[in-house]
Amino acid sequence: MTEQTGRRVTANLSLTLDGRYHGPGGPGDFAAFAPYVTSELARNHMNRIWENATTALLGRNNAEGFMGYWSSVAEDDDADPRDRGYAKWLVDTEKVVLSTTLTEAPWERTRVVNAPASDVVTELKATGEGEILVNSSPSVIKPLLSADLIDRLYLMVFPEIAGGGQRLFDDGLPTTKWTLTHQETGELGELAMVYDRVR
């Protein structure tokens, strides 16, 4: 059995009231999310997710979208300081991208791994220090929930019912207990919550 360092695995995702991480139009349908993602609460919540993280674990789609967007924010002196702080962290930190199609790492400090998420997390937990953050990558978060490998969930819940789209919590997940360690409500009715896995 692999020795573990005690590194925590954390995951961040935004959901609608009906538990969807995108709308009925498919993976690019974020119409229900748009009014809330730049709120004061959302920006403060984003700062919270990366403050102890030293590794970003991403699926390919999110990695491509994130680096295409956040790389420029890191250099933008006019950007909100919280956005710029996160962007600089993402550019500078170790990134592990799970992909079956990428053959080489498209950014600095990035490695591409073609392996199950649970195997990659087990390897990461055996080395290094700091939290391993799975940021808004449901394709990675869902198998880690199935394997009970997530220690903390950072959730934003937006007061919209999407009526369609993919859900985070599928039937068949193992029964687990979580403790609410942080909760805030924003001016638009959005909720920021932090849940820690009870082990």
Tab-separated table of C-alpha atoms in Angstrom:
chain	number	residue	atom	x	y	z
A	1	MET	CA	0.000	0.000	0.000
A	2	THR	CA	1.241	3.486	-0.884
A	3	GLU	CA	2.283	5.679	2.039
A	4	GLN	CA	0.225	8.847	2.286
A	5	THR	CA	1.470	12.330	3.242
A	6	GLY	CA	-1.784	13.620	4.688
A	7	ARG	CA	-2.419	15.901	1.698
A	8	ARG	CA	-6.076	16.871	1.456
A	9	VAL	CA	-8.007	16.557	-1.789
A	10	THR	CA	-10.399	19.453	-2.279
A	11	ALA	CA	-12.900	20.103	-5.055
A	12	ASN	CA	-14.677	23.227	-6.206
A	13	LEU	CA	-17.863	23.373	-8.281
A	14	SER	CA	-20.838	25.648	-8.874
A	15	LEU	CA	-24.330	24.176	-9.031
A	16	THR	CA	-27.891	25.268	-9.677
A	17	LEU	CA	-30.632	24.557	-7.141
A	18	ASP	CA	-31.452	21.349	-9.006
A	19	GLY	CA	-27.837	20.182	-8.730
A	20	ARG	CA	-26.683	20.838	-12.312
A	21	TYR	CA	-23.199	22.024	-13.229
A	22	HIS	CA	-24.330	23.173	-16.678
A	23	GLY	CA	-27.668	23.884	-18.320
A	24	PRO	CA	-29.795	21.836	-20.754
A	25	GLY	CA	-27.865	23.233	-23.732
A	26	GLY	CA	-24.844	21.057	-22.931
A	27	PRO	CA	-21.419	21.525	-21.335
A	28	GLY	CA	-21.104	25.109	-22.609
A	29	ASP	CA	-24.491	26.231	-21.274
A	30	PHE	CA	-23.751	28.462	-18.281
A	31	ALA	CA	-26.630	30.927	-18.731
A	32	ALA	CA	-27.967	30.185	-15.242
A	33	PHE	CA	-24.500	30.791	-13.739
A	34	ALA	CA	-23.535	34.040	-15.478
A	35	PRO	CA	-25.213	36.542	-13.097
A	36	TYR	CA	-23.414	35.101	-10.070
A	37	VAL	CA	-19.850	34.131	-10.987
A	38	THR	CA	-18.441	37.654	-10.571
A	39	SER	CA	-20.336	38.531	-7.384
A	40	GLU	CA	-18.411	39.621	-4.299
A	41	LEU	CA	-19.268	36.319	-2.651
A	42	ALA	CA	-18.099	34.238	-5.626
A	43	ARG	CA	-14.796	36.121	-5.866
A	44	ASN	CA	-14.131	35.754	-2.142
A	45	HIS	CA	-15.032	32.065	-2.362
A	46	MET	CA	-12.566	31.603	-5.218
A	47	ASN	CA	-9.800	33.086	-3.069
A	48	ARG	CA	-10.671	30.568	-0.360
A	49	ILE	CA	-10.326	27.505	-2.599
A	50	TRP	CA	-6.696	27.955	-3.607
A	51	GLU	CA	-5.092	29.502	-0.503
A	52	ASN	CA	-3.717	26.140	0.744
A	53	ALA	CA	-3.474	24.328	-2.604
A	54	THR	CA	-0.161	23.481	-4.248
A	55	THR	CA	-1.440	21.242	-7.057
A	56	ALA	CA	-4.264	21.842	-9.544
A	57	LEU	CA	-5.860	18.660	-10.890
A	58	LEU	CA	-7.926	19.291	-14.012
A	59	GLY	CA	-9.737	17.512	-16.797
A	60	ARG	CA	-8.608	18.368	-20.322
A	61	ASN	CA	-11.602	20.540	-21.268
A	62	ASN	CA	-11.351	22.690	-18.172
A	63	ALA	CA	-7.582	22.912	-18.401
A	64	GLU	CA	-7.790	24.241	-21.957
A	65	GLY	CA	-10.494	26.728	-21.091
A	66	PHE	CA	-8.883	27.832	-17.839
A	67	MET	CA	-5.403	28.426	-19.188
A	68	GLY	CA	-6.748	30.198	-22.261
A	69	TYR	CA	-8.621	32.646	-20.029
A	70	TRP	CA	-6.700	32.939	-16.765
A	71	SER	CA	-3.211	33.340	-18.277
A	72	SER	CA	-4.195	36.784	-19.567
A	73	VAL	CA	-5.909	37.739	-16.277
A	74	ALA	CA	-2.648	37.046	-14.422
A	75	GLU	CA	-1.009	39.829	-16.464
A	76	ASP	CA	-3.940	42.270	-16.350
A	77	ASP	CA	-3.294	45.095	-13.867
A	78	ASP	CA	-6.924	46.225	-14.233
A	79	ALA	CA	-8.377	42.846	-13.224
A	80	ASP	CA	-9.973	42.417	-9.808
A	81	PRO	CA	-7.098	41.614	-7.394
A	82	ARG	CA	-8.876	38.411	-6.315
A	83	ASP	CA	-9.163	37.257	-9.930
A	84	ARG	CA	-5.530	38.153	-10.571
A	85	GLY	CA	-4.419	36.321	-7.409
A	86	TYR	CA	-6.164	33.138	-8.488
A	87	ALA	CA	-4.876	33.498	-12.055
A	88	LYS	CA	-1.267	33.880	-10.890
A	89	TRP	CA	-1.647	30.877	-8.613
A	90	LEU	CA	-3.013	28.764	-11.492
A	91	VAL	CA	-0.219	29.794	-13.861
A	92	ASP	CA	2.531	29.244	-11.274
A	93	THR	CA	1.339	26.094	-9.487
A	94	GLU	CA	1.892	22.450	-10.409
A	95	LYS	CA	-0.856	21.327	-12.793
A	96	VAL	CA	-1.843	17.748	-13.551
A	97	VAL	CA	-4.203	17.328	-16.498
A	98	LEU	CA	-6.104	14.074	-16.966
A	99	SER	CA	-6.516	13.316	-20.648
A	100	THR	CA	-6.674	10.378	-23.021
A	101	THR	CA	-6.010	12.578	-26.074
A	102	LEU	CA	-3.333	15.168	-25.175
A	103	THR	CA	0.164	13.915	-25.916
A	104	GLU	CA	2.199	16.779	-24.477
A	105	ALA	CA	1.711	19.391	-21.772
A	106	PRO	CA	0.496	22.638	-23.327
A	107	TRP	CA	1.690	24.891	-20.450
A	108	GLU	CA	4.608	25.285	-18.109
A	109	ARG	CA	4.561	23.378	-14.803
A	110	THR	CA	2.034	20.939	-16.292
A	111	ARG	CA	2.070	17.226	-16.867
A	112	VAL	CA	-0.508	15.196	-18.750
A	113	VAL	CA	-1.563	11.863	-17.293
A	114	ASN	CA	-3.677	9.189	-18.969
A	115	ALA	CA	-4.851	7.264	-15.900
A	116	PRO	CA	-7.931	6.964	-13.677
A	117	ALA	CA	-8.449	9.966	-11.387
A	118	SER	CA	-8.310	7.796	-8.260
A	119	ASP	CA	-4.888	6.388	-9.228
A	120	VAL	CA	-3.517	9.870	-9.933
A	121	VAL	CA	-4.788	11.224	-6.606
A	122	THR	CA	-3.329	8.266	-4.712
A	123	GLU	CA	0.048	8.997	-6.334
A	124	LEU	CA	-0.175	12.731	-5.592
A	125	LYS	CA	-1.107	12.080	-1.969
A	126	ALA	CA	2.046	9.981	-1.577
A	127	THR	CA	4.357	12.898	-2.422
A	128	GLY	CA	4.649	16.599	-1.770
A	129	GLU	CA	2.598	18.795	0.516
A	130	GLY	CA	-0.323	21.197	0.333
A	131	GLU	CA	-3.835	20.589	-0.882
A	132	ILE	CA	-4.686	19.020	-4.224
A	133	LEU	CA	-7.451	21.164	-5.755
A	134	VAL	CA	-9.805	19.741	-8.373
A	135	ASN	CA	-11.208	22.994	-9.704
A	136	SER	CA	-14.516	22.877	-11.578
A	137	SER	CA	-13.711	19.613	-13.378
A	138	PRO	CA	-16.753	17.346	-12.918
A	139	SER	CA	-15.115	14.625	-15.030
A	140	VAL	CA	-12.493	14.358	-12.280
A	141	ILE	CA	-14.656	15.187	-9.243
A	142	LYS	CA	-17.291	12.516	-9.964
A	143	PRO	CA	-14.942	9.487	-9.994
A	144	LEU	CA	-13.187	10.840	-6.890
A	145	LEU	CA	-16.544	11.093	-5.094
A	146	SER	CA	-17.250	7.510	-6.165
A	147	ALA	CA	-13.910	6.426	-4.697
A	148	ASP	CA	-14.473	8.534	-1.533
A	149	LEU	CA	-11.200	10.399	-2.113
A	150	ILE	CA	-12.435	13.979	-1.661
A	151	ASP	CA	-11.801	15.533	1.739
A	152	ARG	CA	-13.379	18.960	1.208
A	153	LEU	CA	-16.071	20.315	-1.125
A	154	TYR	CA	-16.220	24.010	-1.981
A	155	LEU	CA	-19.699	24.528	-3.420
A	156	MET	CA	-21.428	27.588	-4.834
A	157	VAL	CA	-25.188	27.140	-5.197
A	158	PHE	CA	-26.998	29.596	-7.431
A	159	PRO	CA	-30.739	30.298	-7.008
A	160	GLU	CA	-31.743	29.011	-10.440
A	161	ILE	CA	-33.353	25.792	-11.619
A	162	ALA	CA	-31.699	24.756	-14.879
A	163	GLY	CA	-34.233	22.022	-15.667
A	164	GLY	CA	-31.658	19.952	-17.505
A	165	GLY	CA	-27.953	19.288	-17.775
A	166	GLN	CA	-25.550	17.051	-15.908
A	167	ARG	CA	-25.806	16.561	-12.139
A	168	LEU	CA	-22.843	16.311	-9.788
A	169	PHE	CA	-24.284	13.768	-7.376
A	170	ASP	CA	-25.230	10.667	-9.331
A	171	ASP	CA	-27.122	7.719	-7.909
A	172	GLY	CA	-24.857	4.968	-6.619
A	173	LEU	CA	-22.329	7.122	-4.766
A	174	PRO	CA	-21.043	5.634	-1.503
A	175	THR	CA	-22.821	6.824	1.629
A	176	THR	CA	-20.685	9.527	3.254
A	177	LYS	CA	-21.085	12.147	5.996
A	178	TRP	CA	-19.967	15.768	5.696
A	179	THR	CA	-19.665	18.696	8.118
A	180	LEU	CA	-20.551	22.248	7.067
A	181	THR	CA	-17.523	24.326	8.057
A	182	HIS	CA	-18.326	27.597	6.256
A	183	GLN	CA	-21.446	29.193	4.812
A	184	GLU	CA	-22.174	32.622	3.361
A	185	THR	CA	-25.080	34.077	1.420
A	186	GLY	CA	-24.564	36.672	-1.297
A	187	GLU	CA	-26.734	39.634	-2.262
A	188	LEU	CA	-28.217	37.713	-5.207
A	189	GLY	CA	-29.211	34.734	-3.045
A	190	GLU	CA	-26.183	32.676	-4.023
A	191	LEU	CA	-24.656	30.428	-1.364
A	192	ALA	CA	-20.989	29.662	-0.748
A	193	MET	CA	-20.462	26.531	1.329
A	194	VAL	CA	-17.520	24.460	2.483
A	195	TYR	CA	-18.117	20.851	3.484
A	196	ASP	CA	-15.467	18.634	5.085
A	197	ARG	CA	-15.645	14.865	4.845
A	198	VAL	CA	-16.122	13.190	8.228
A	199	ARG	CA	-13.730	10.221	8.412
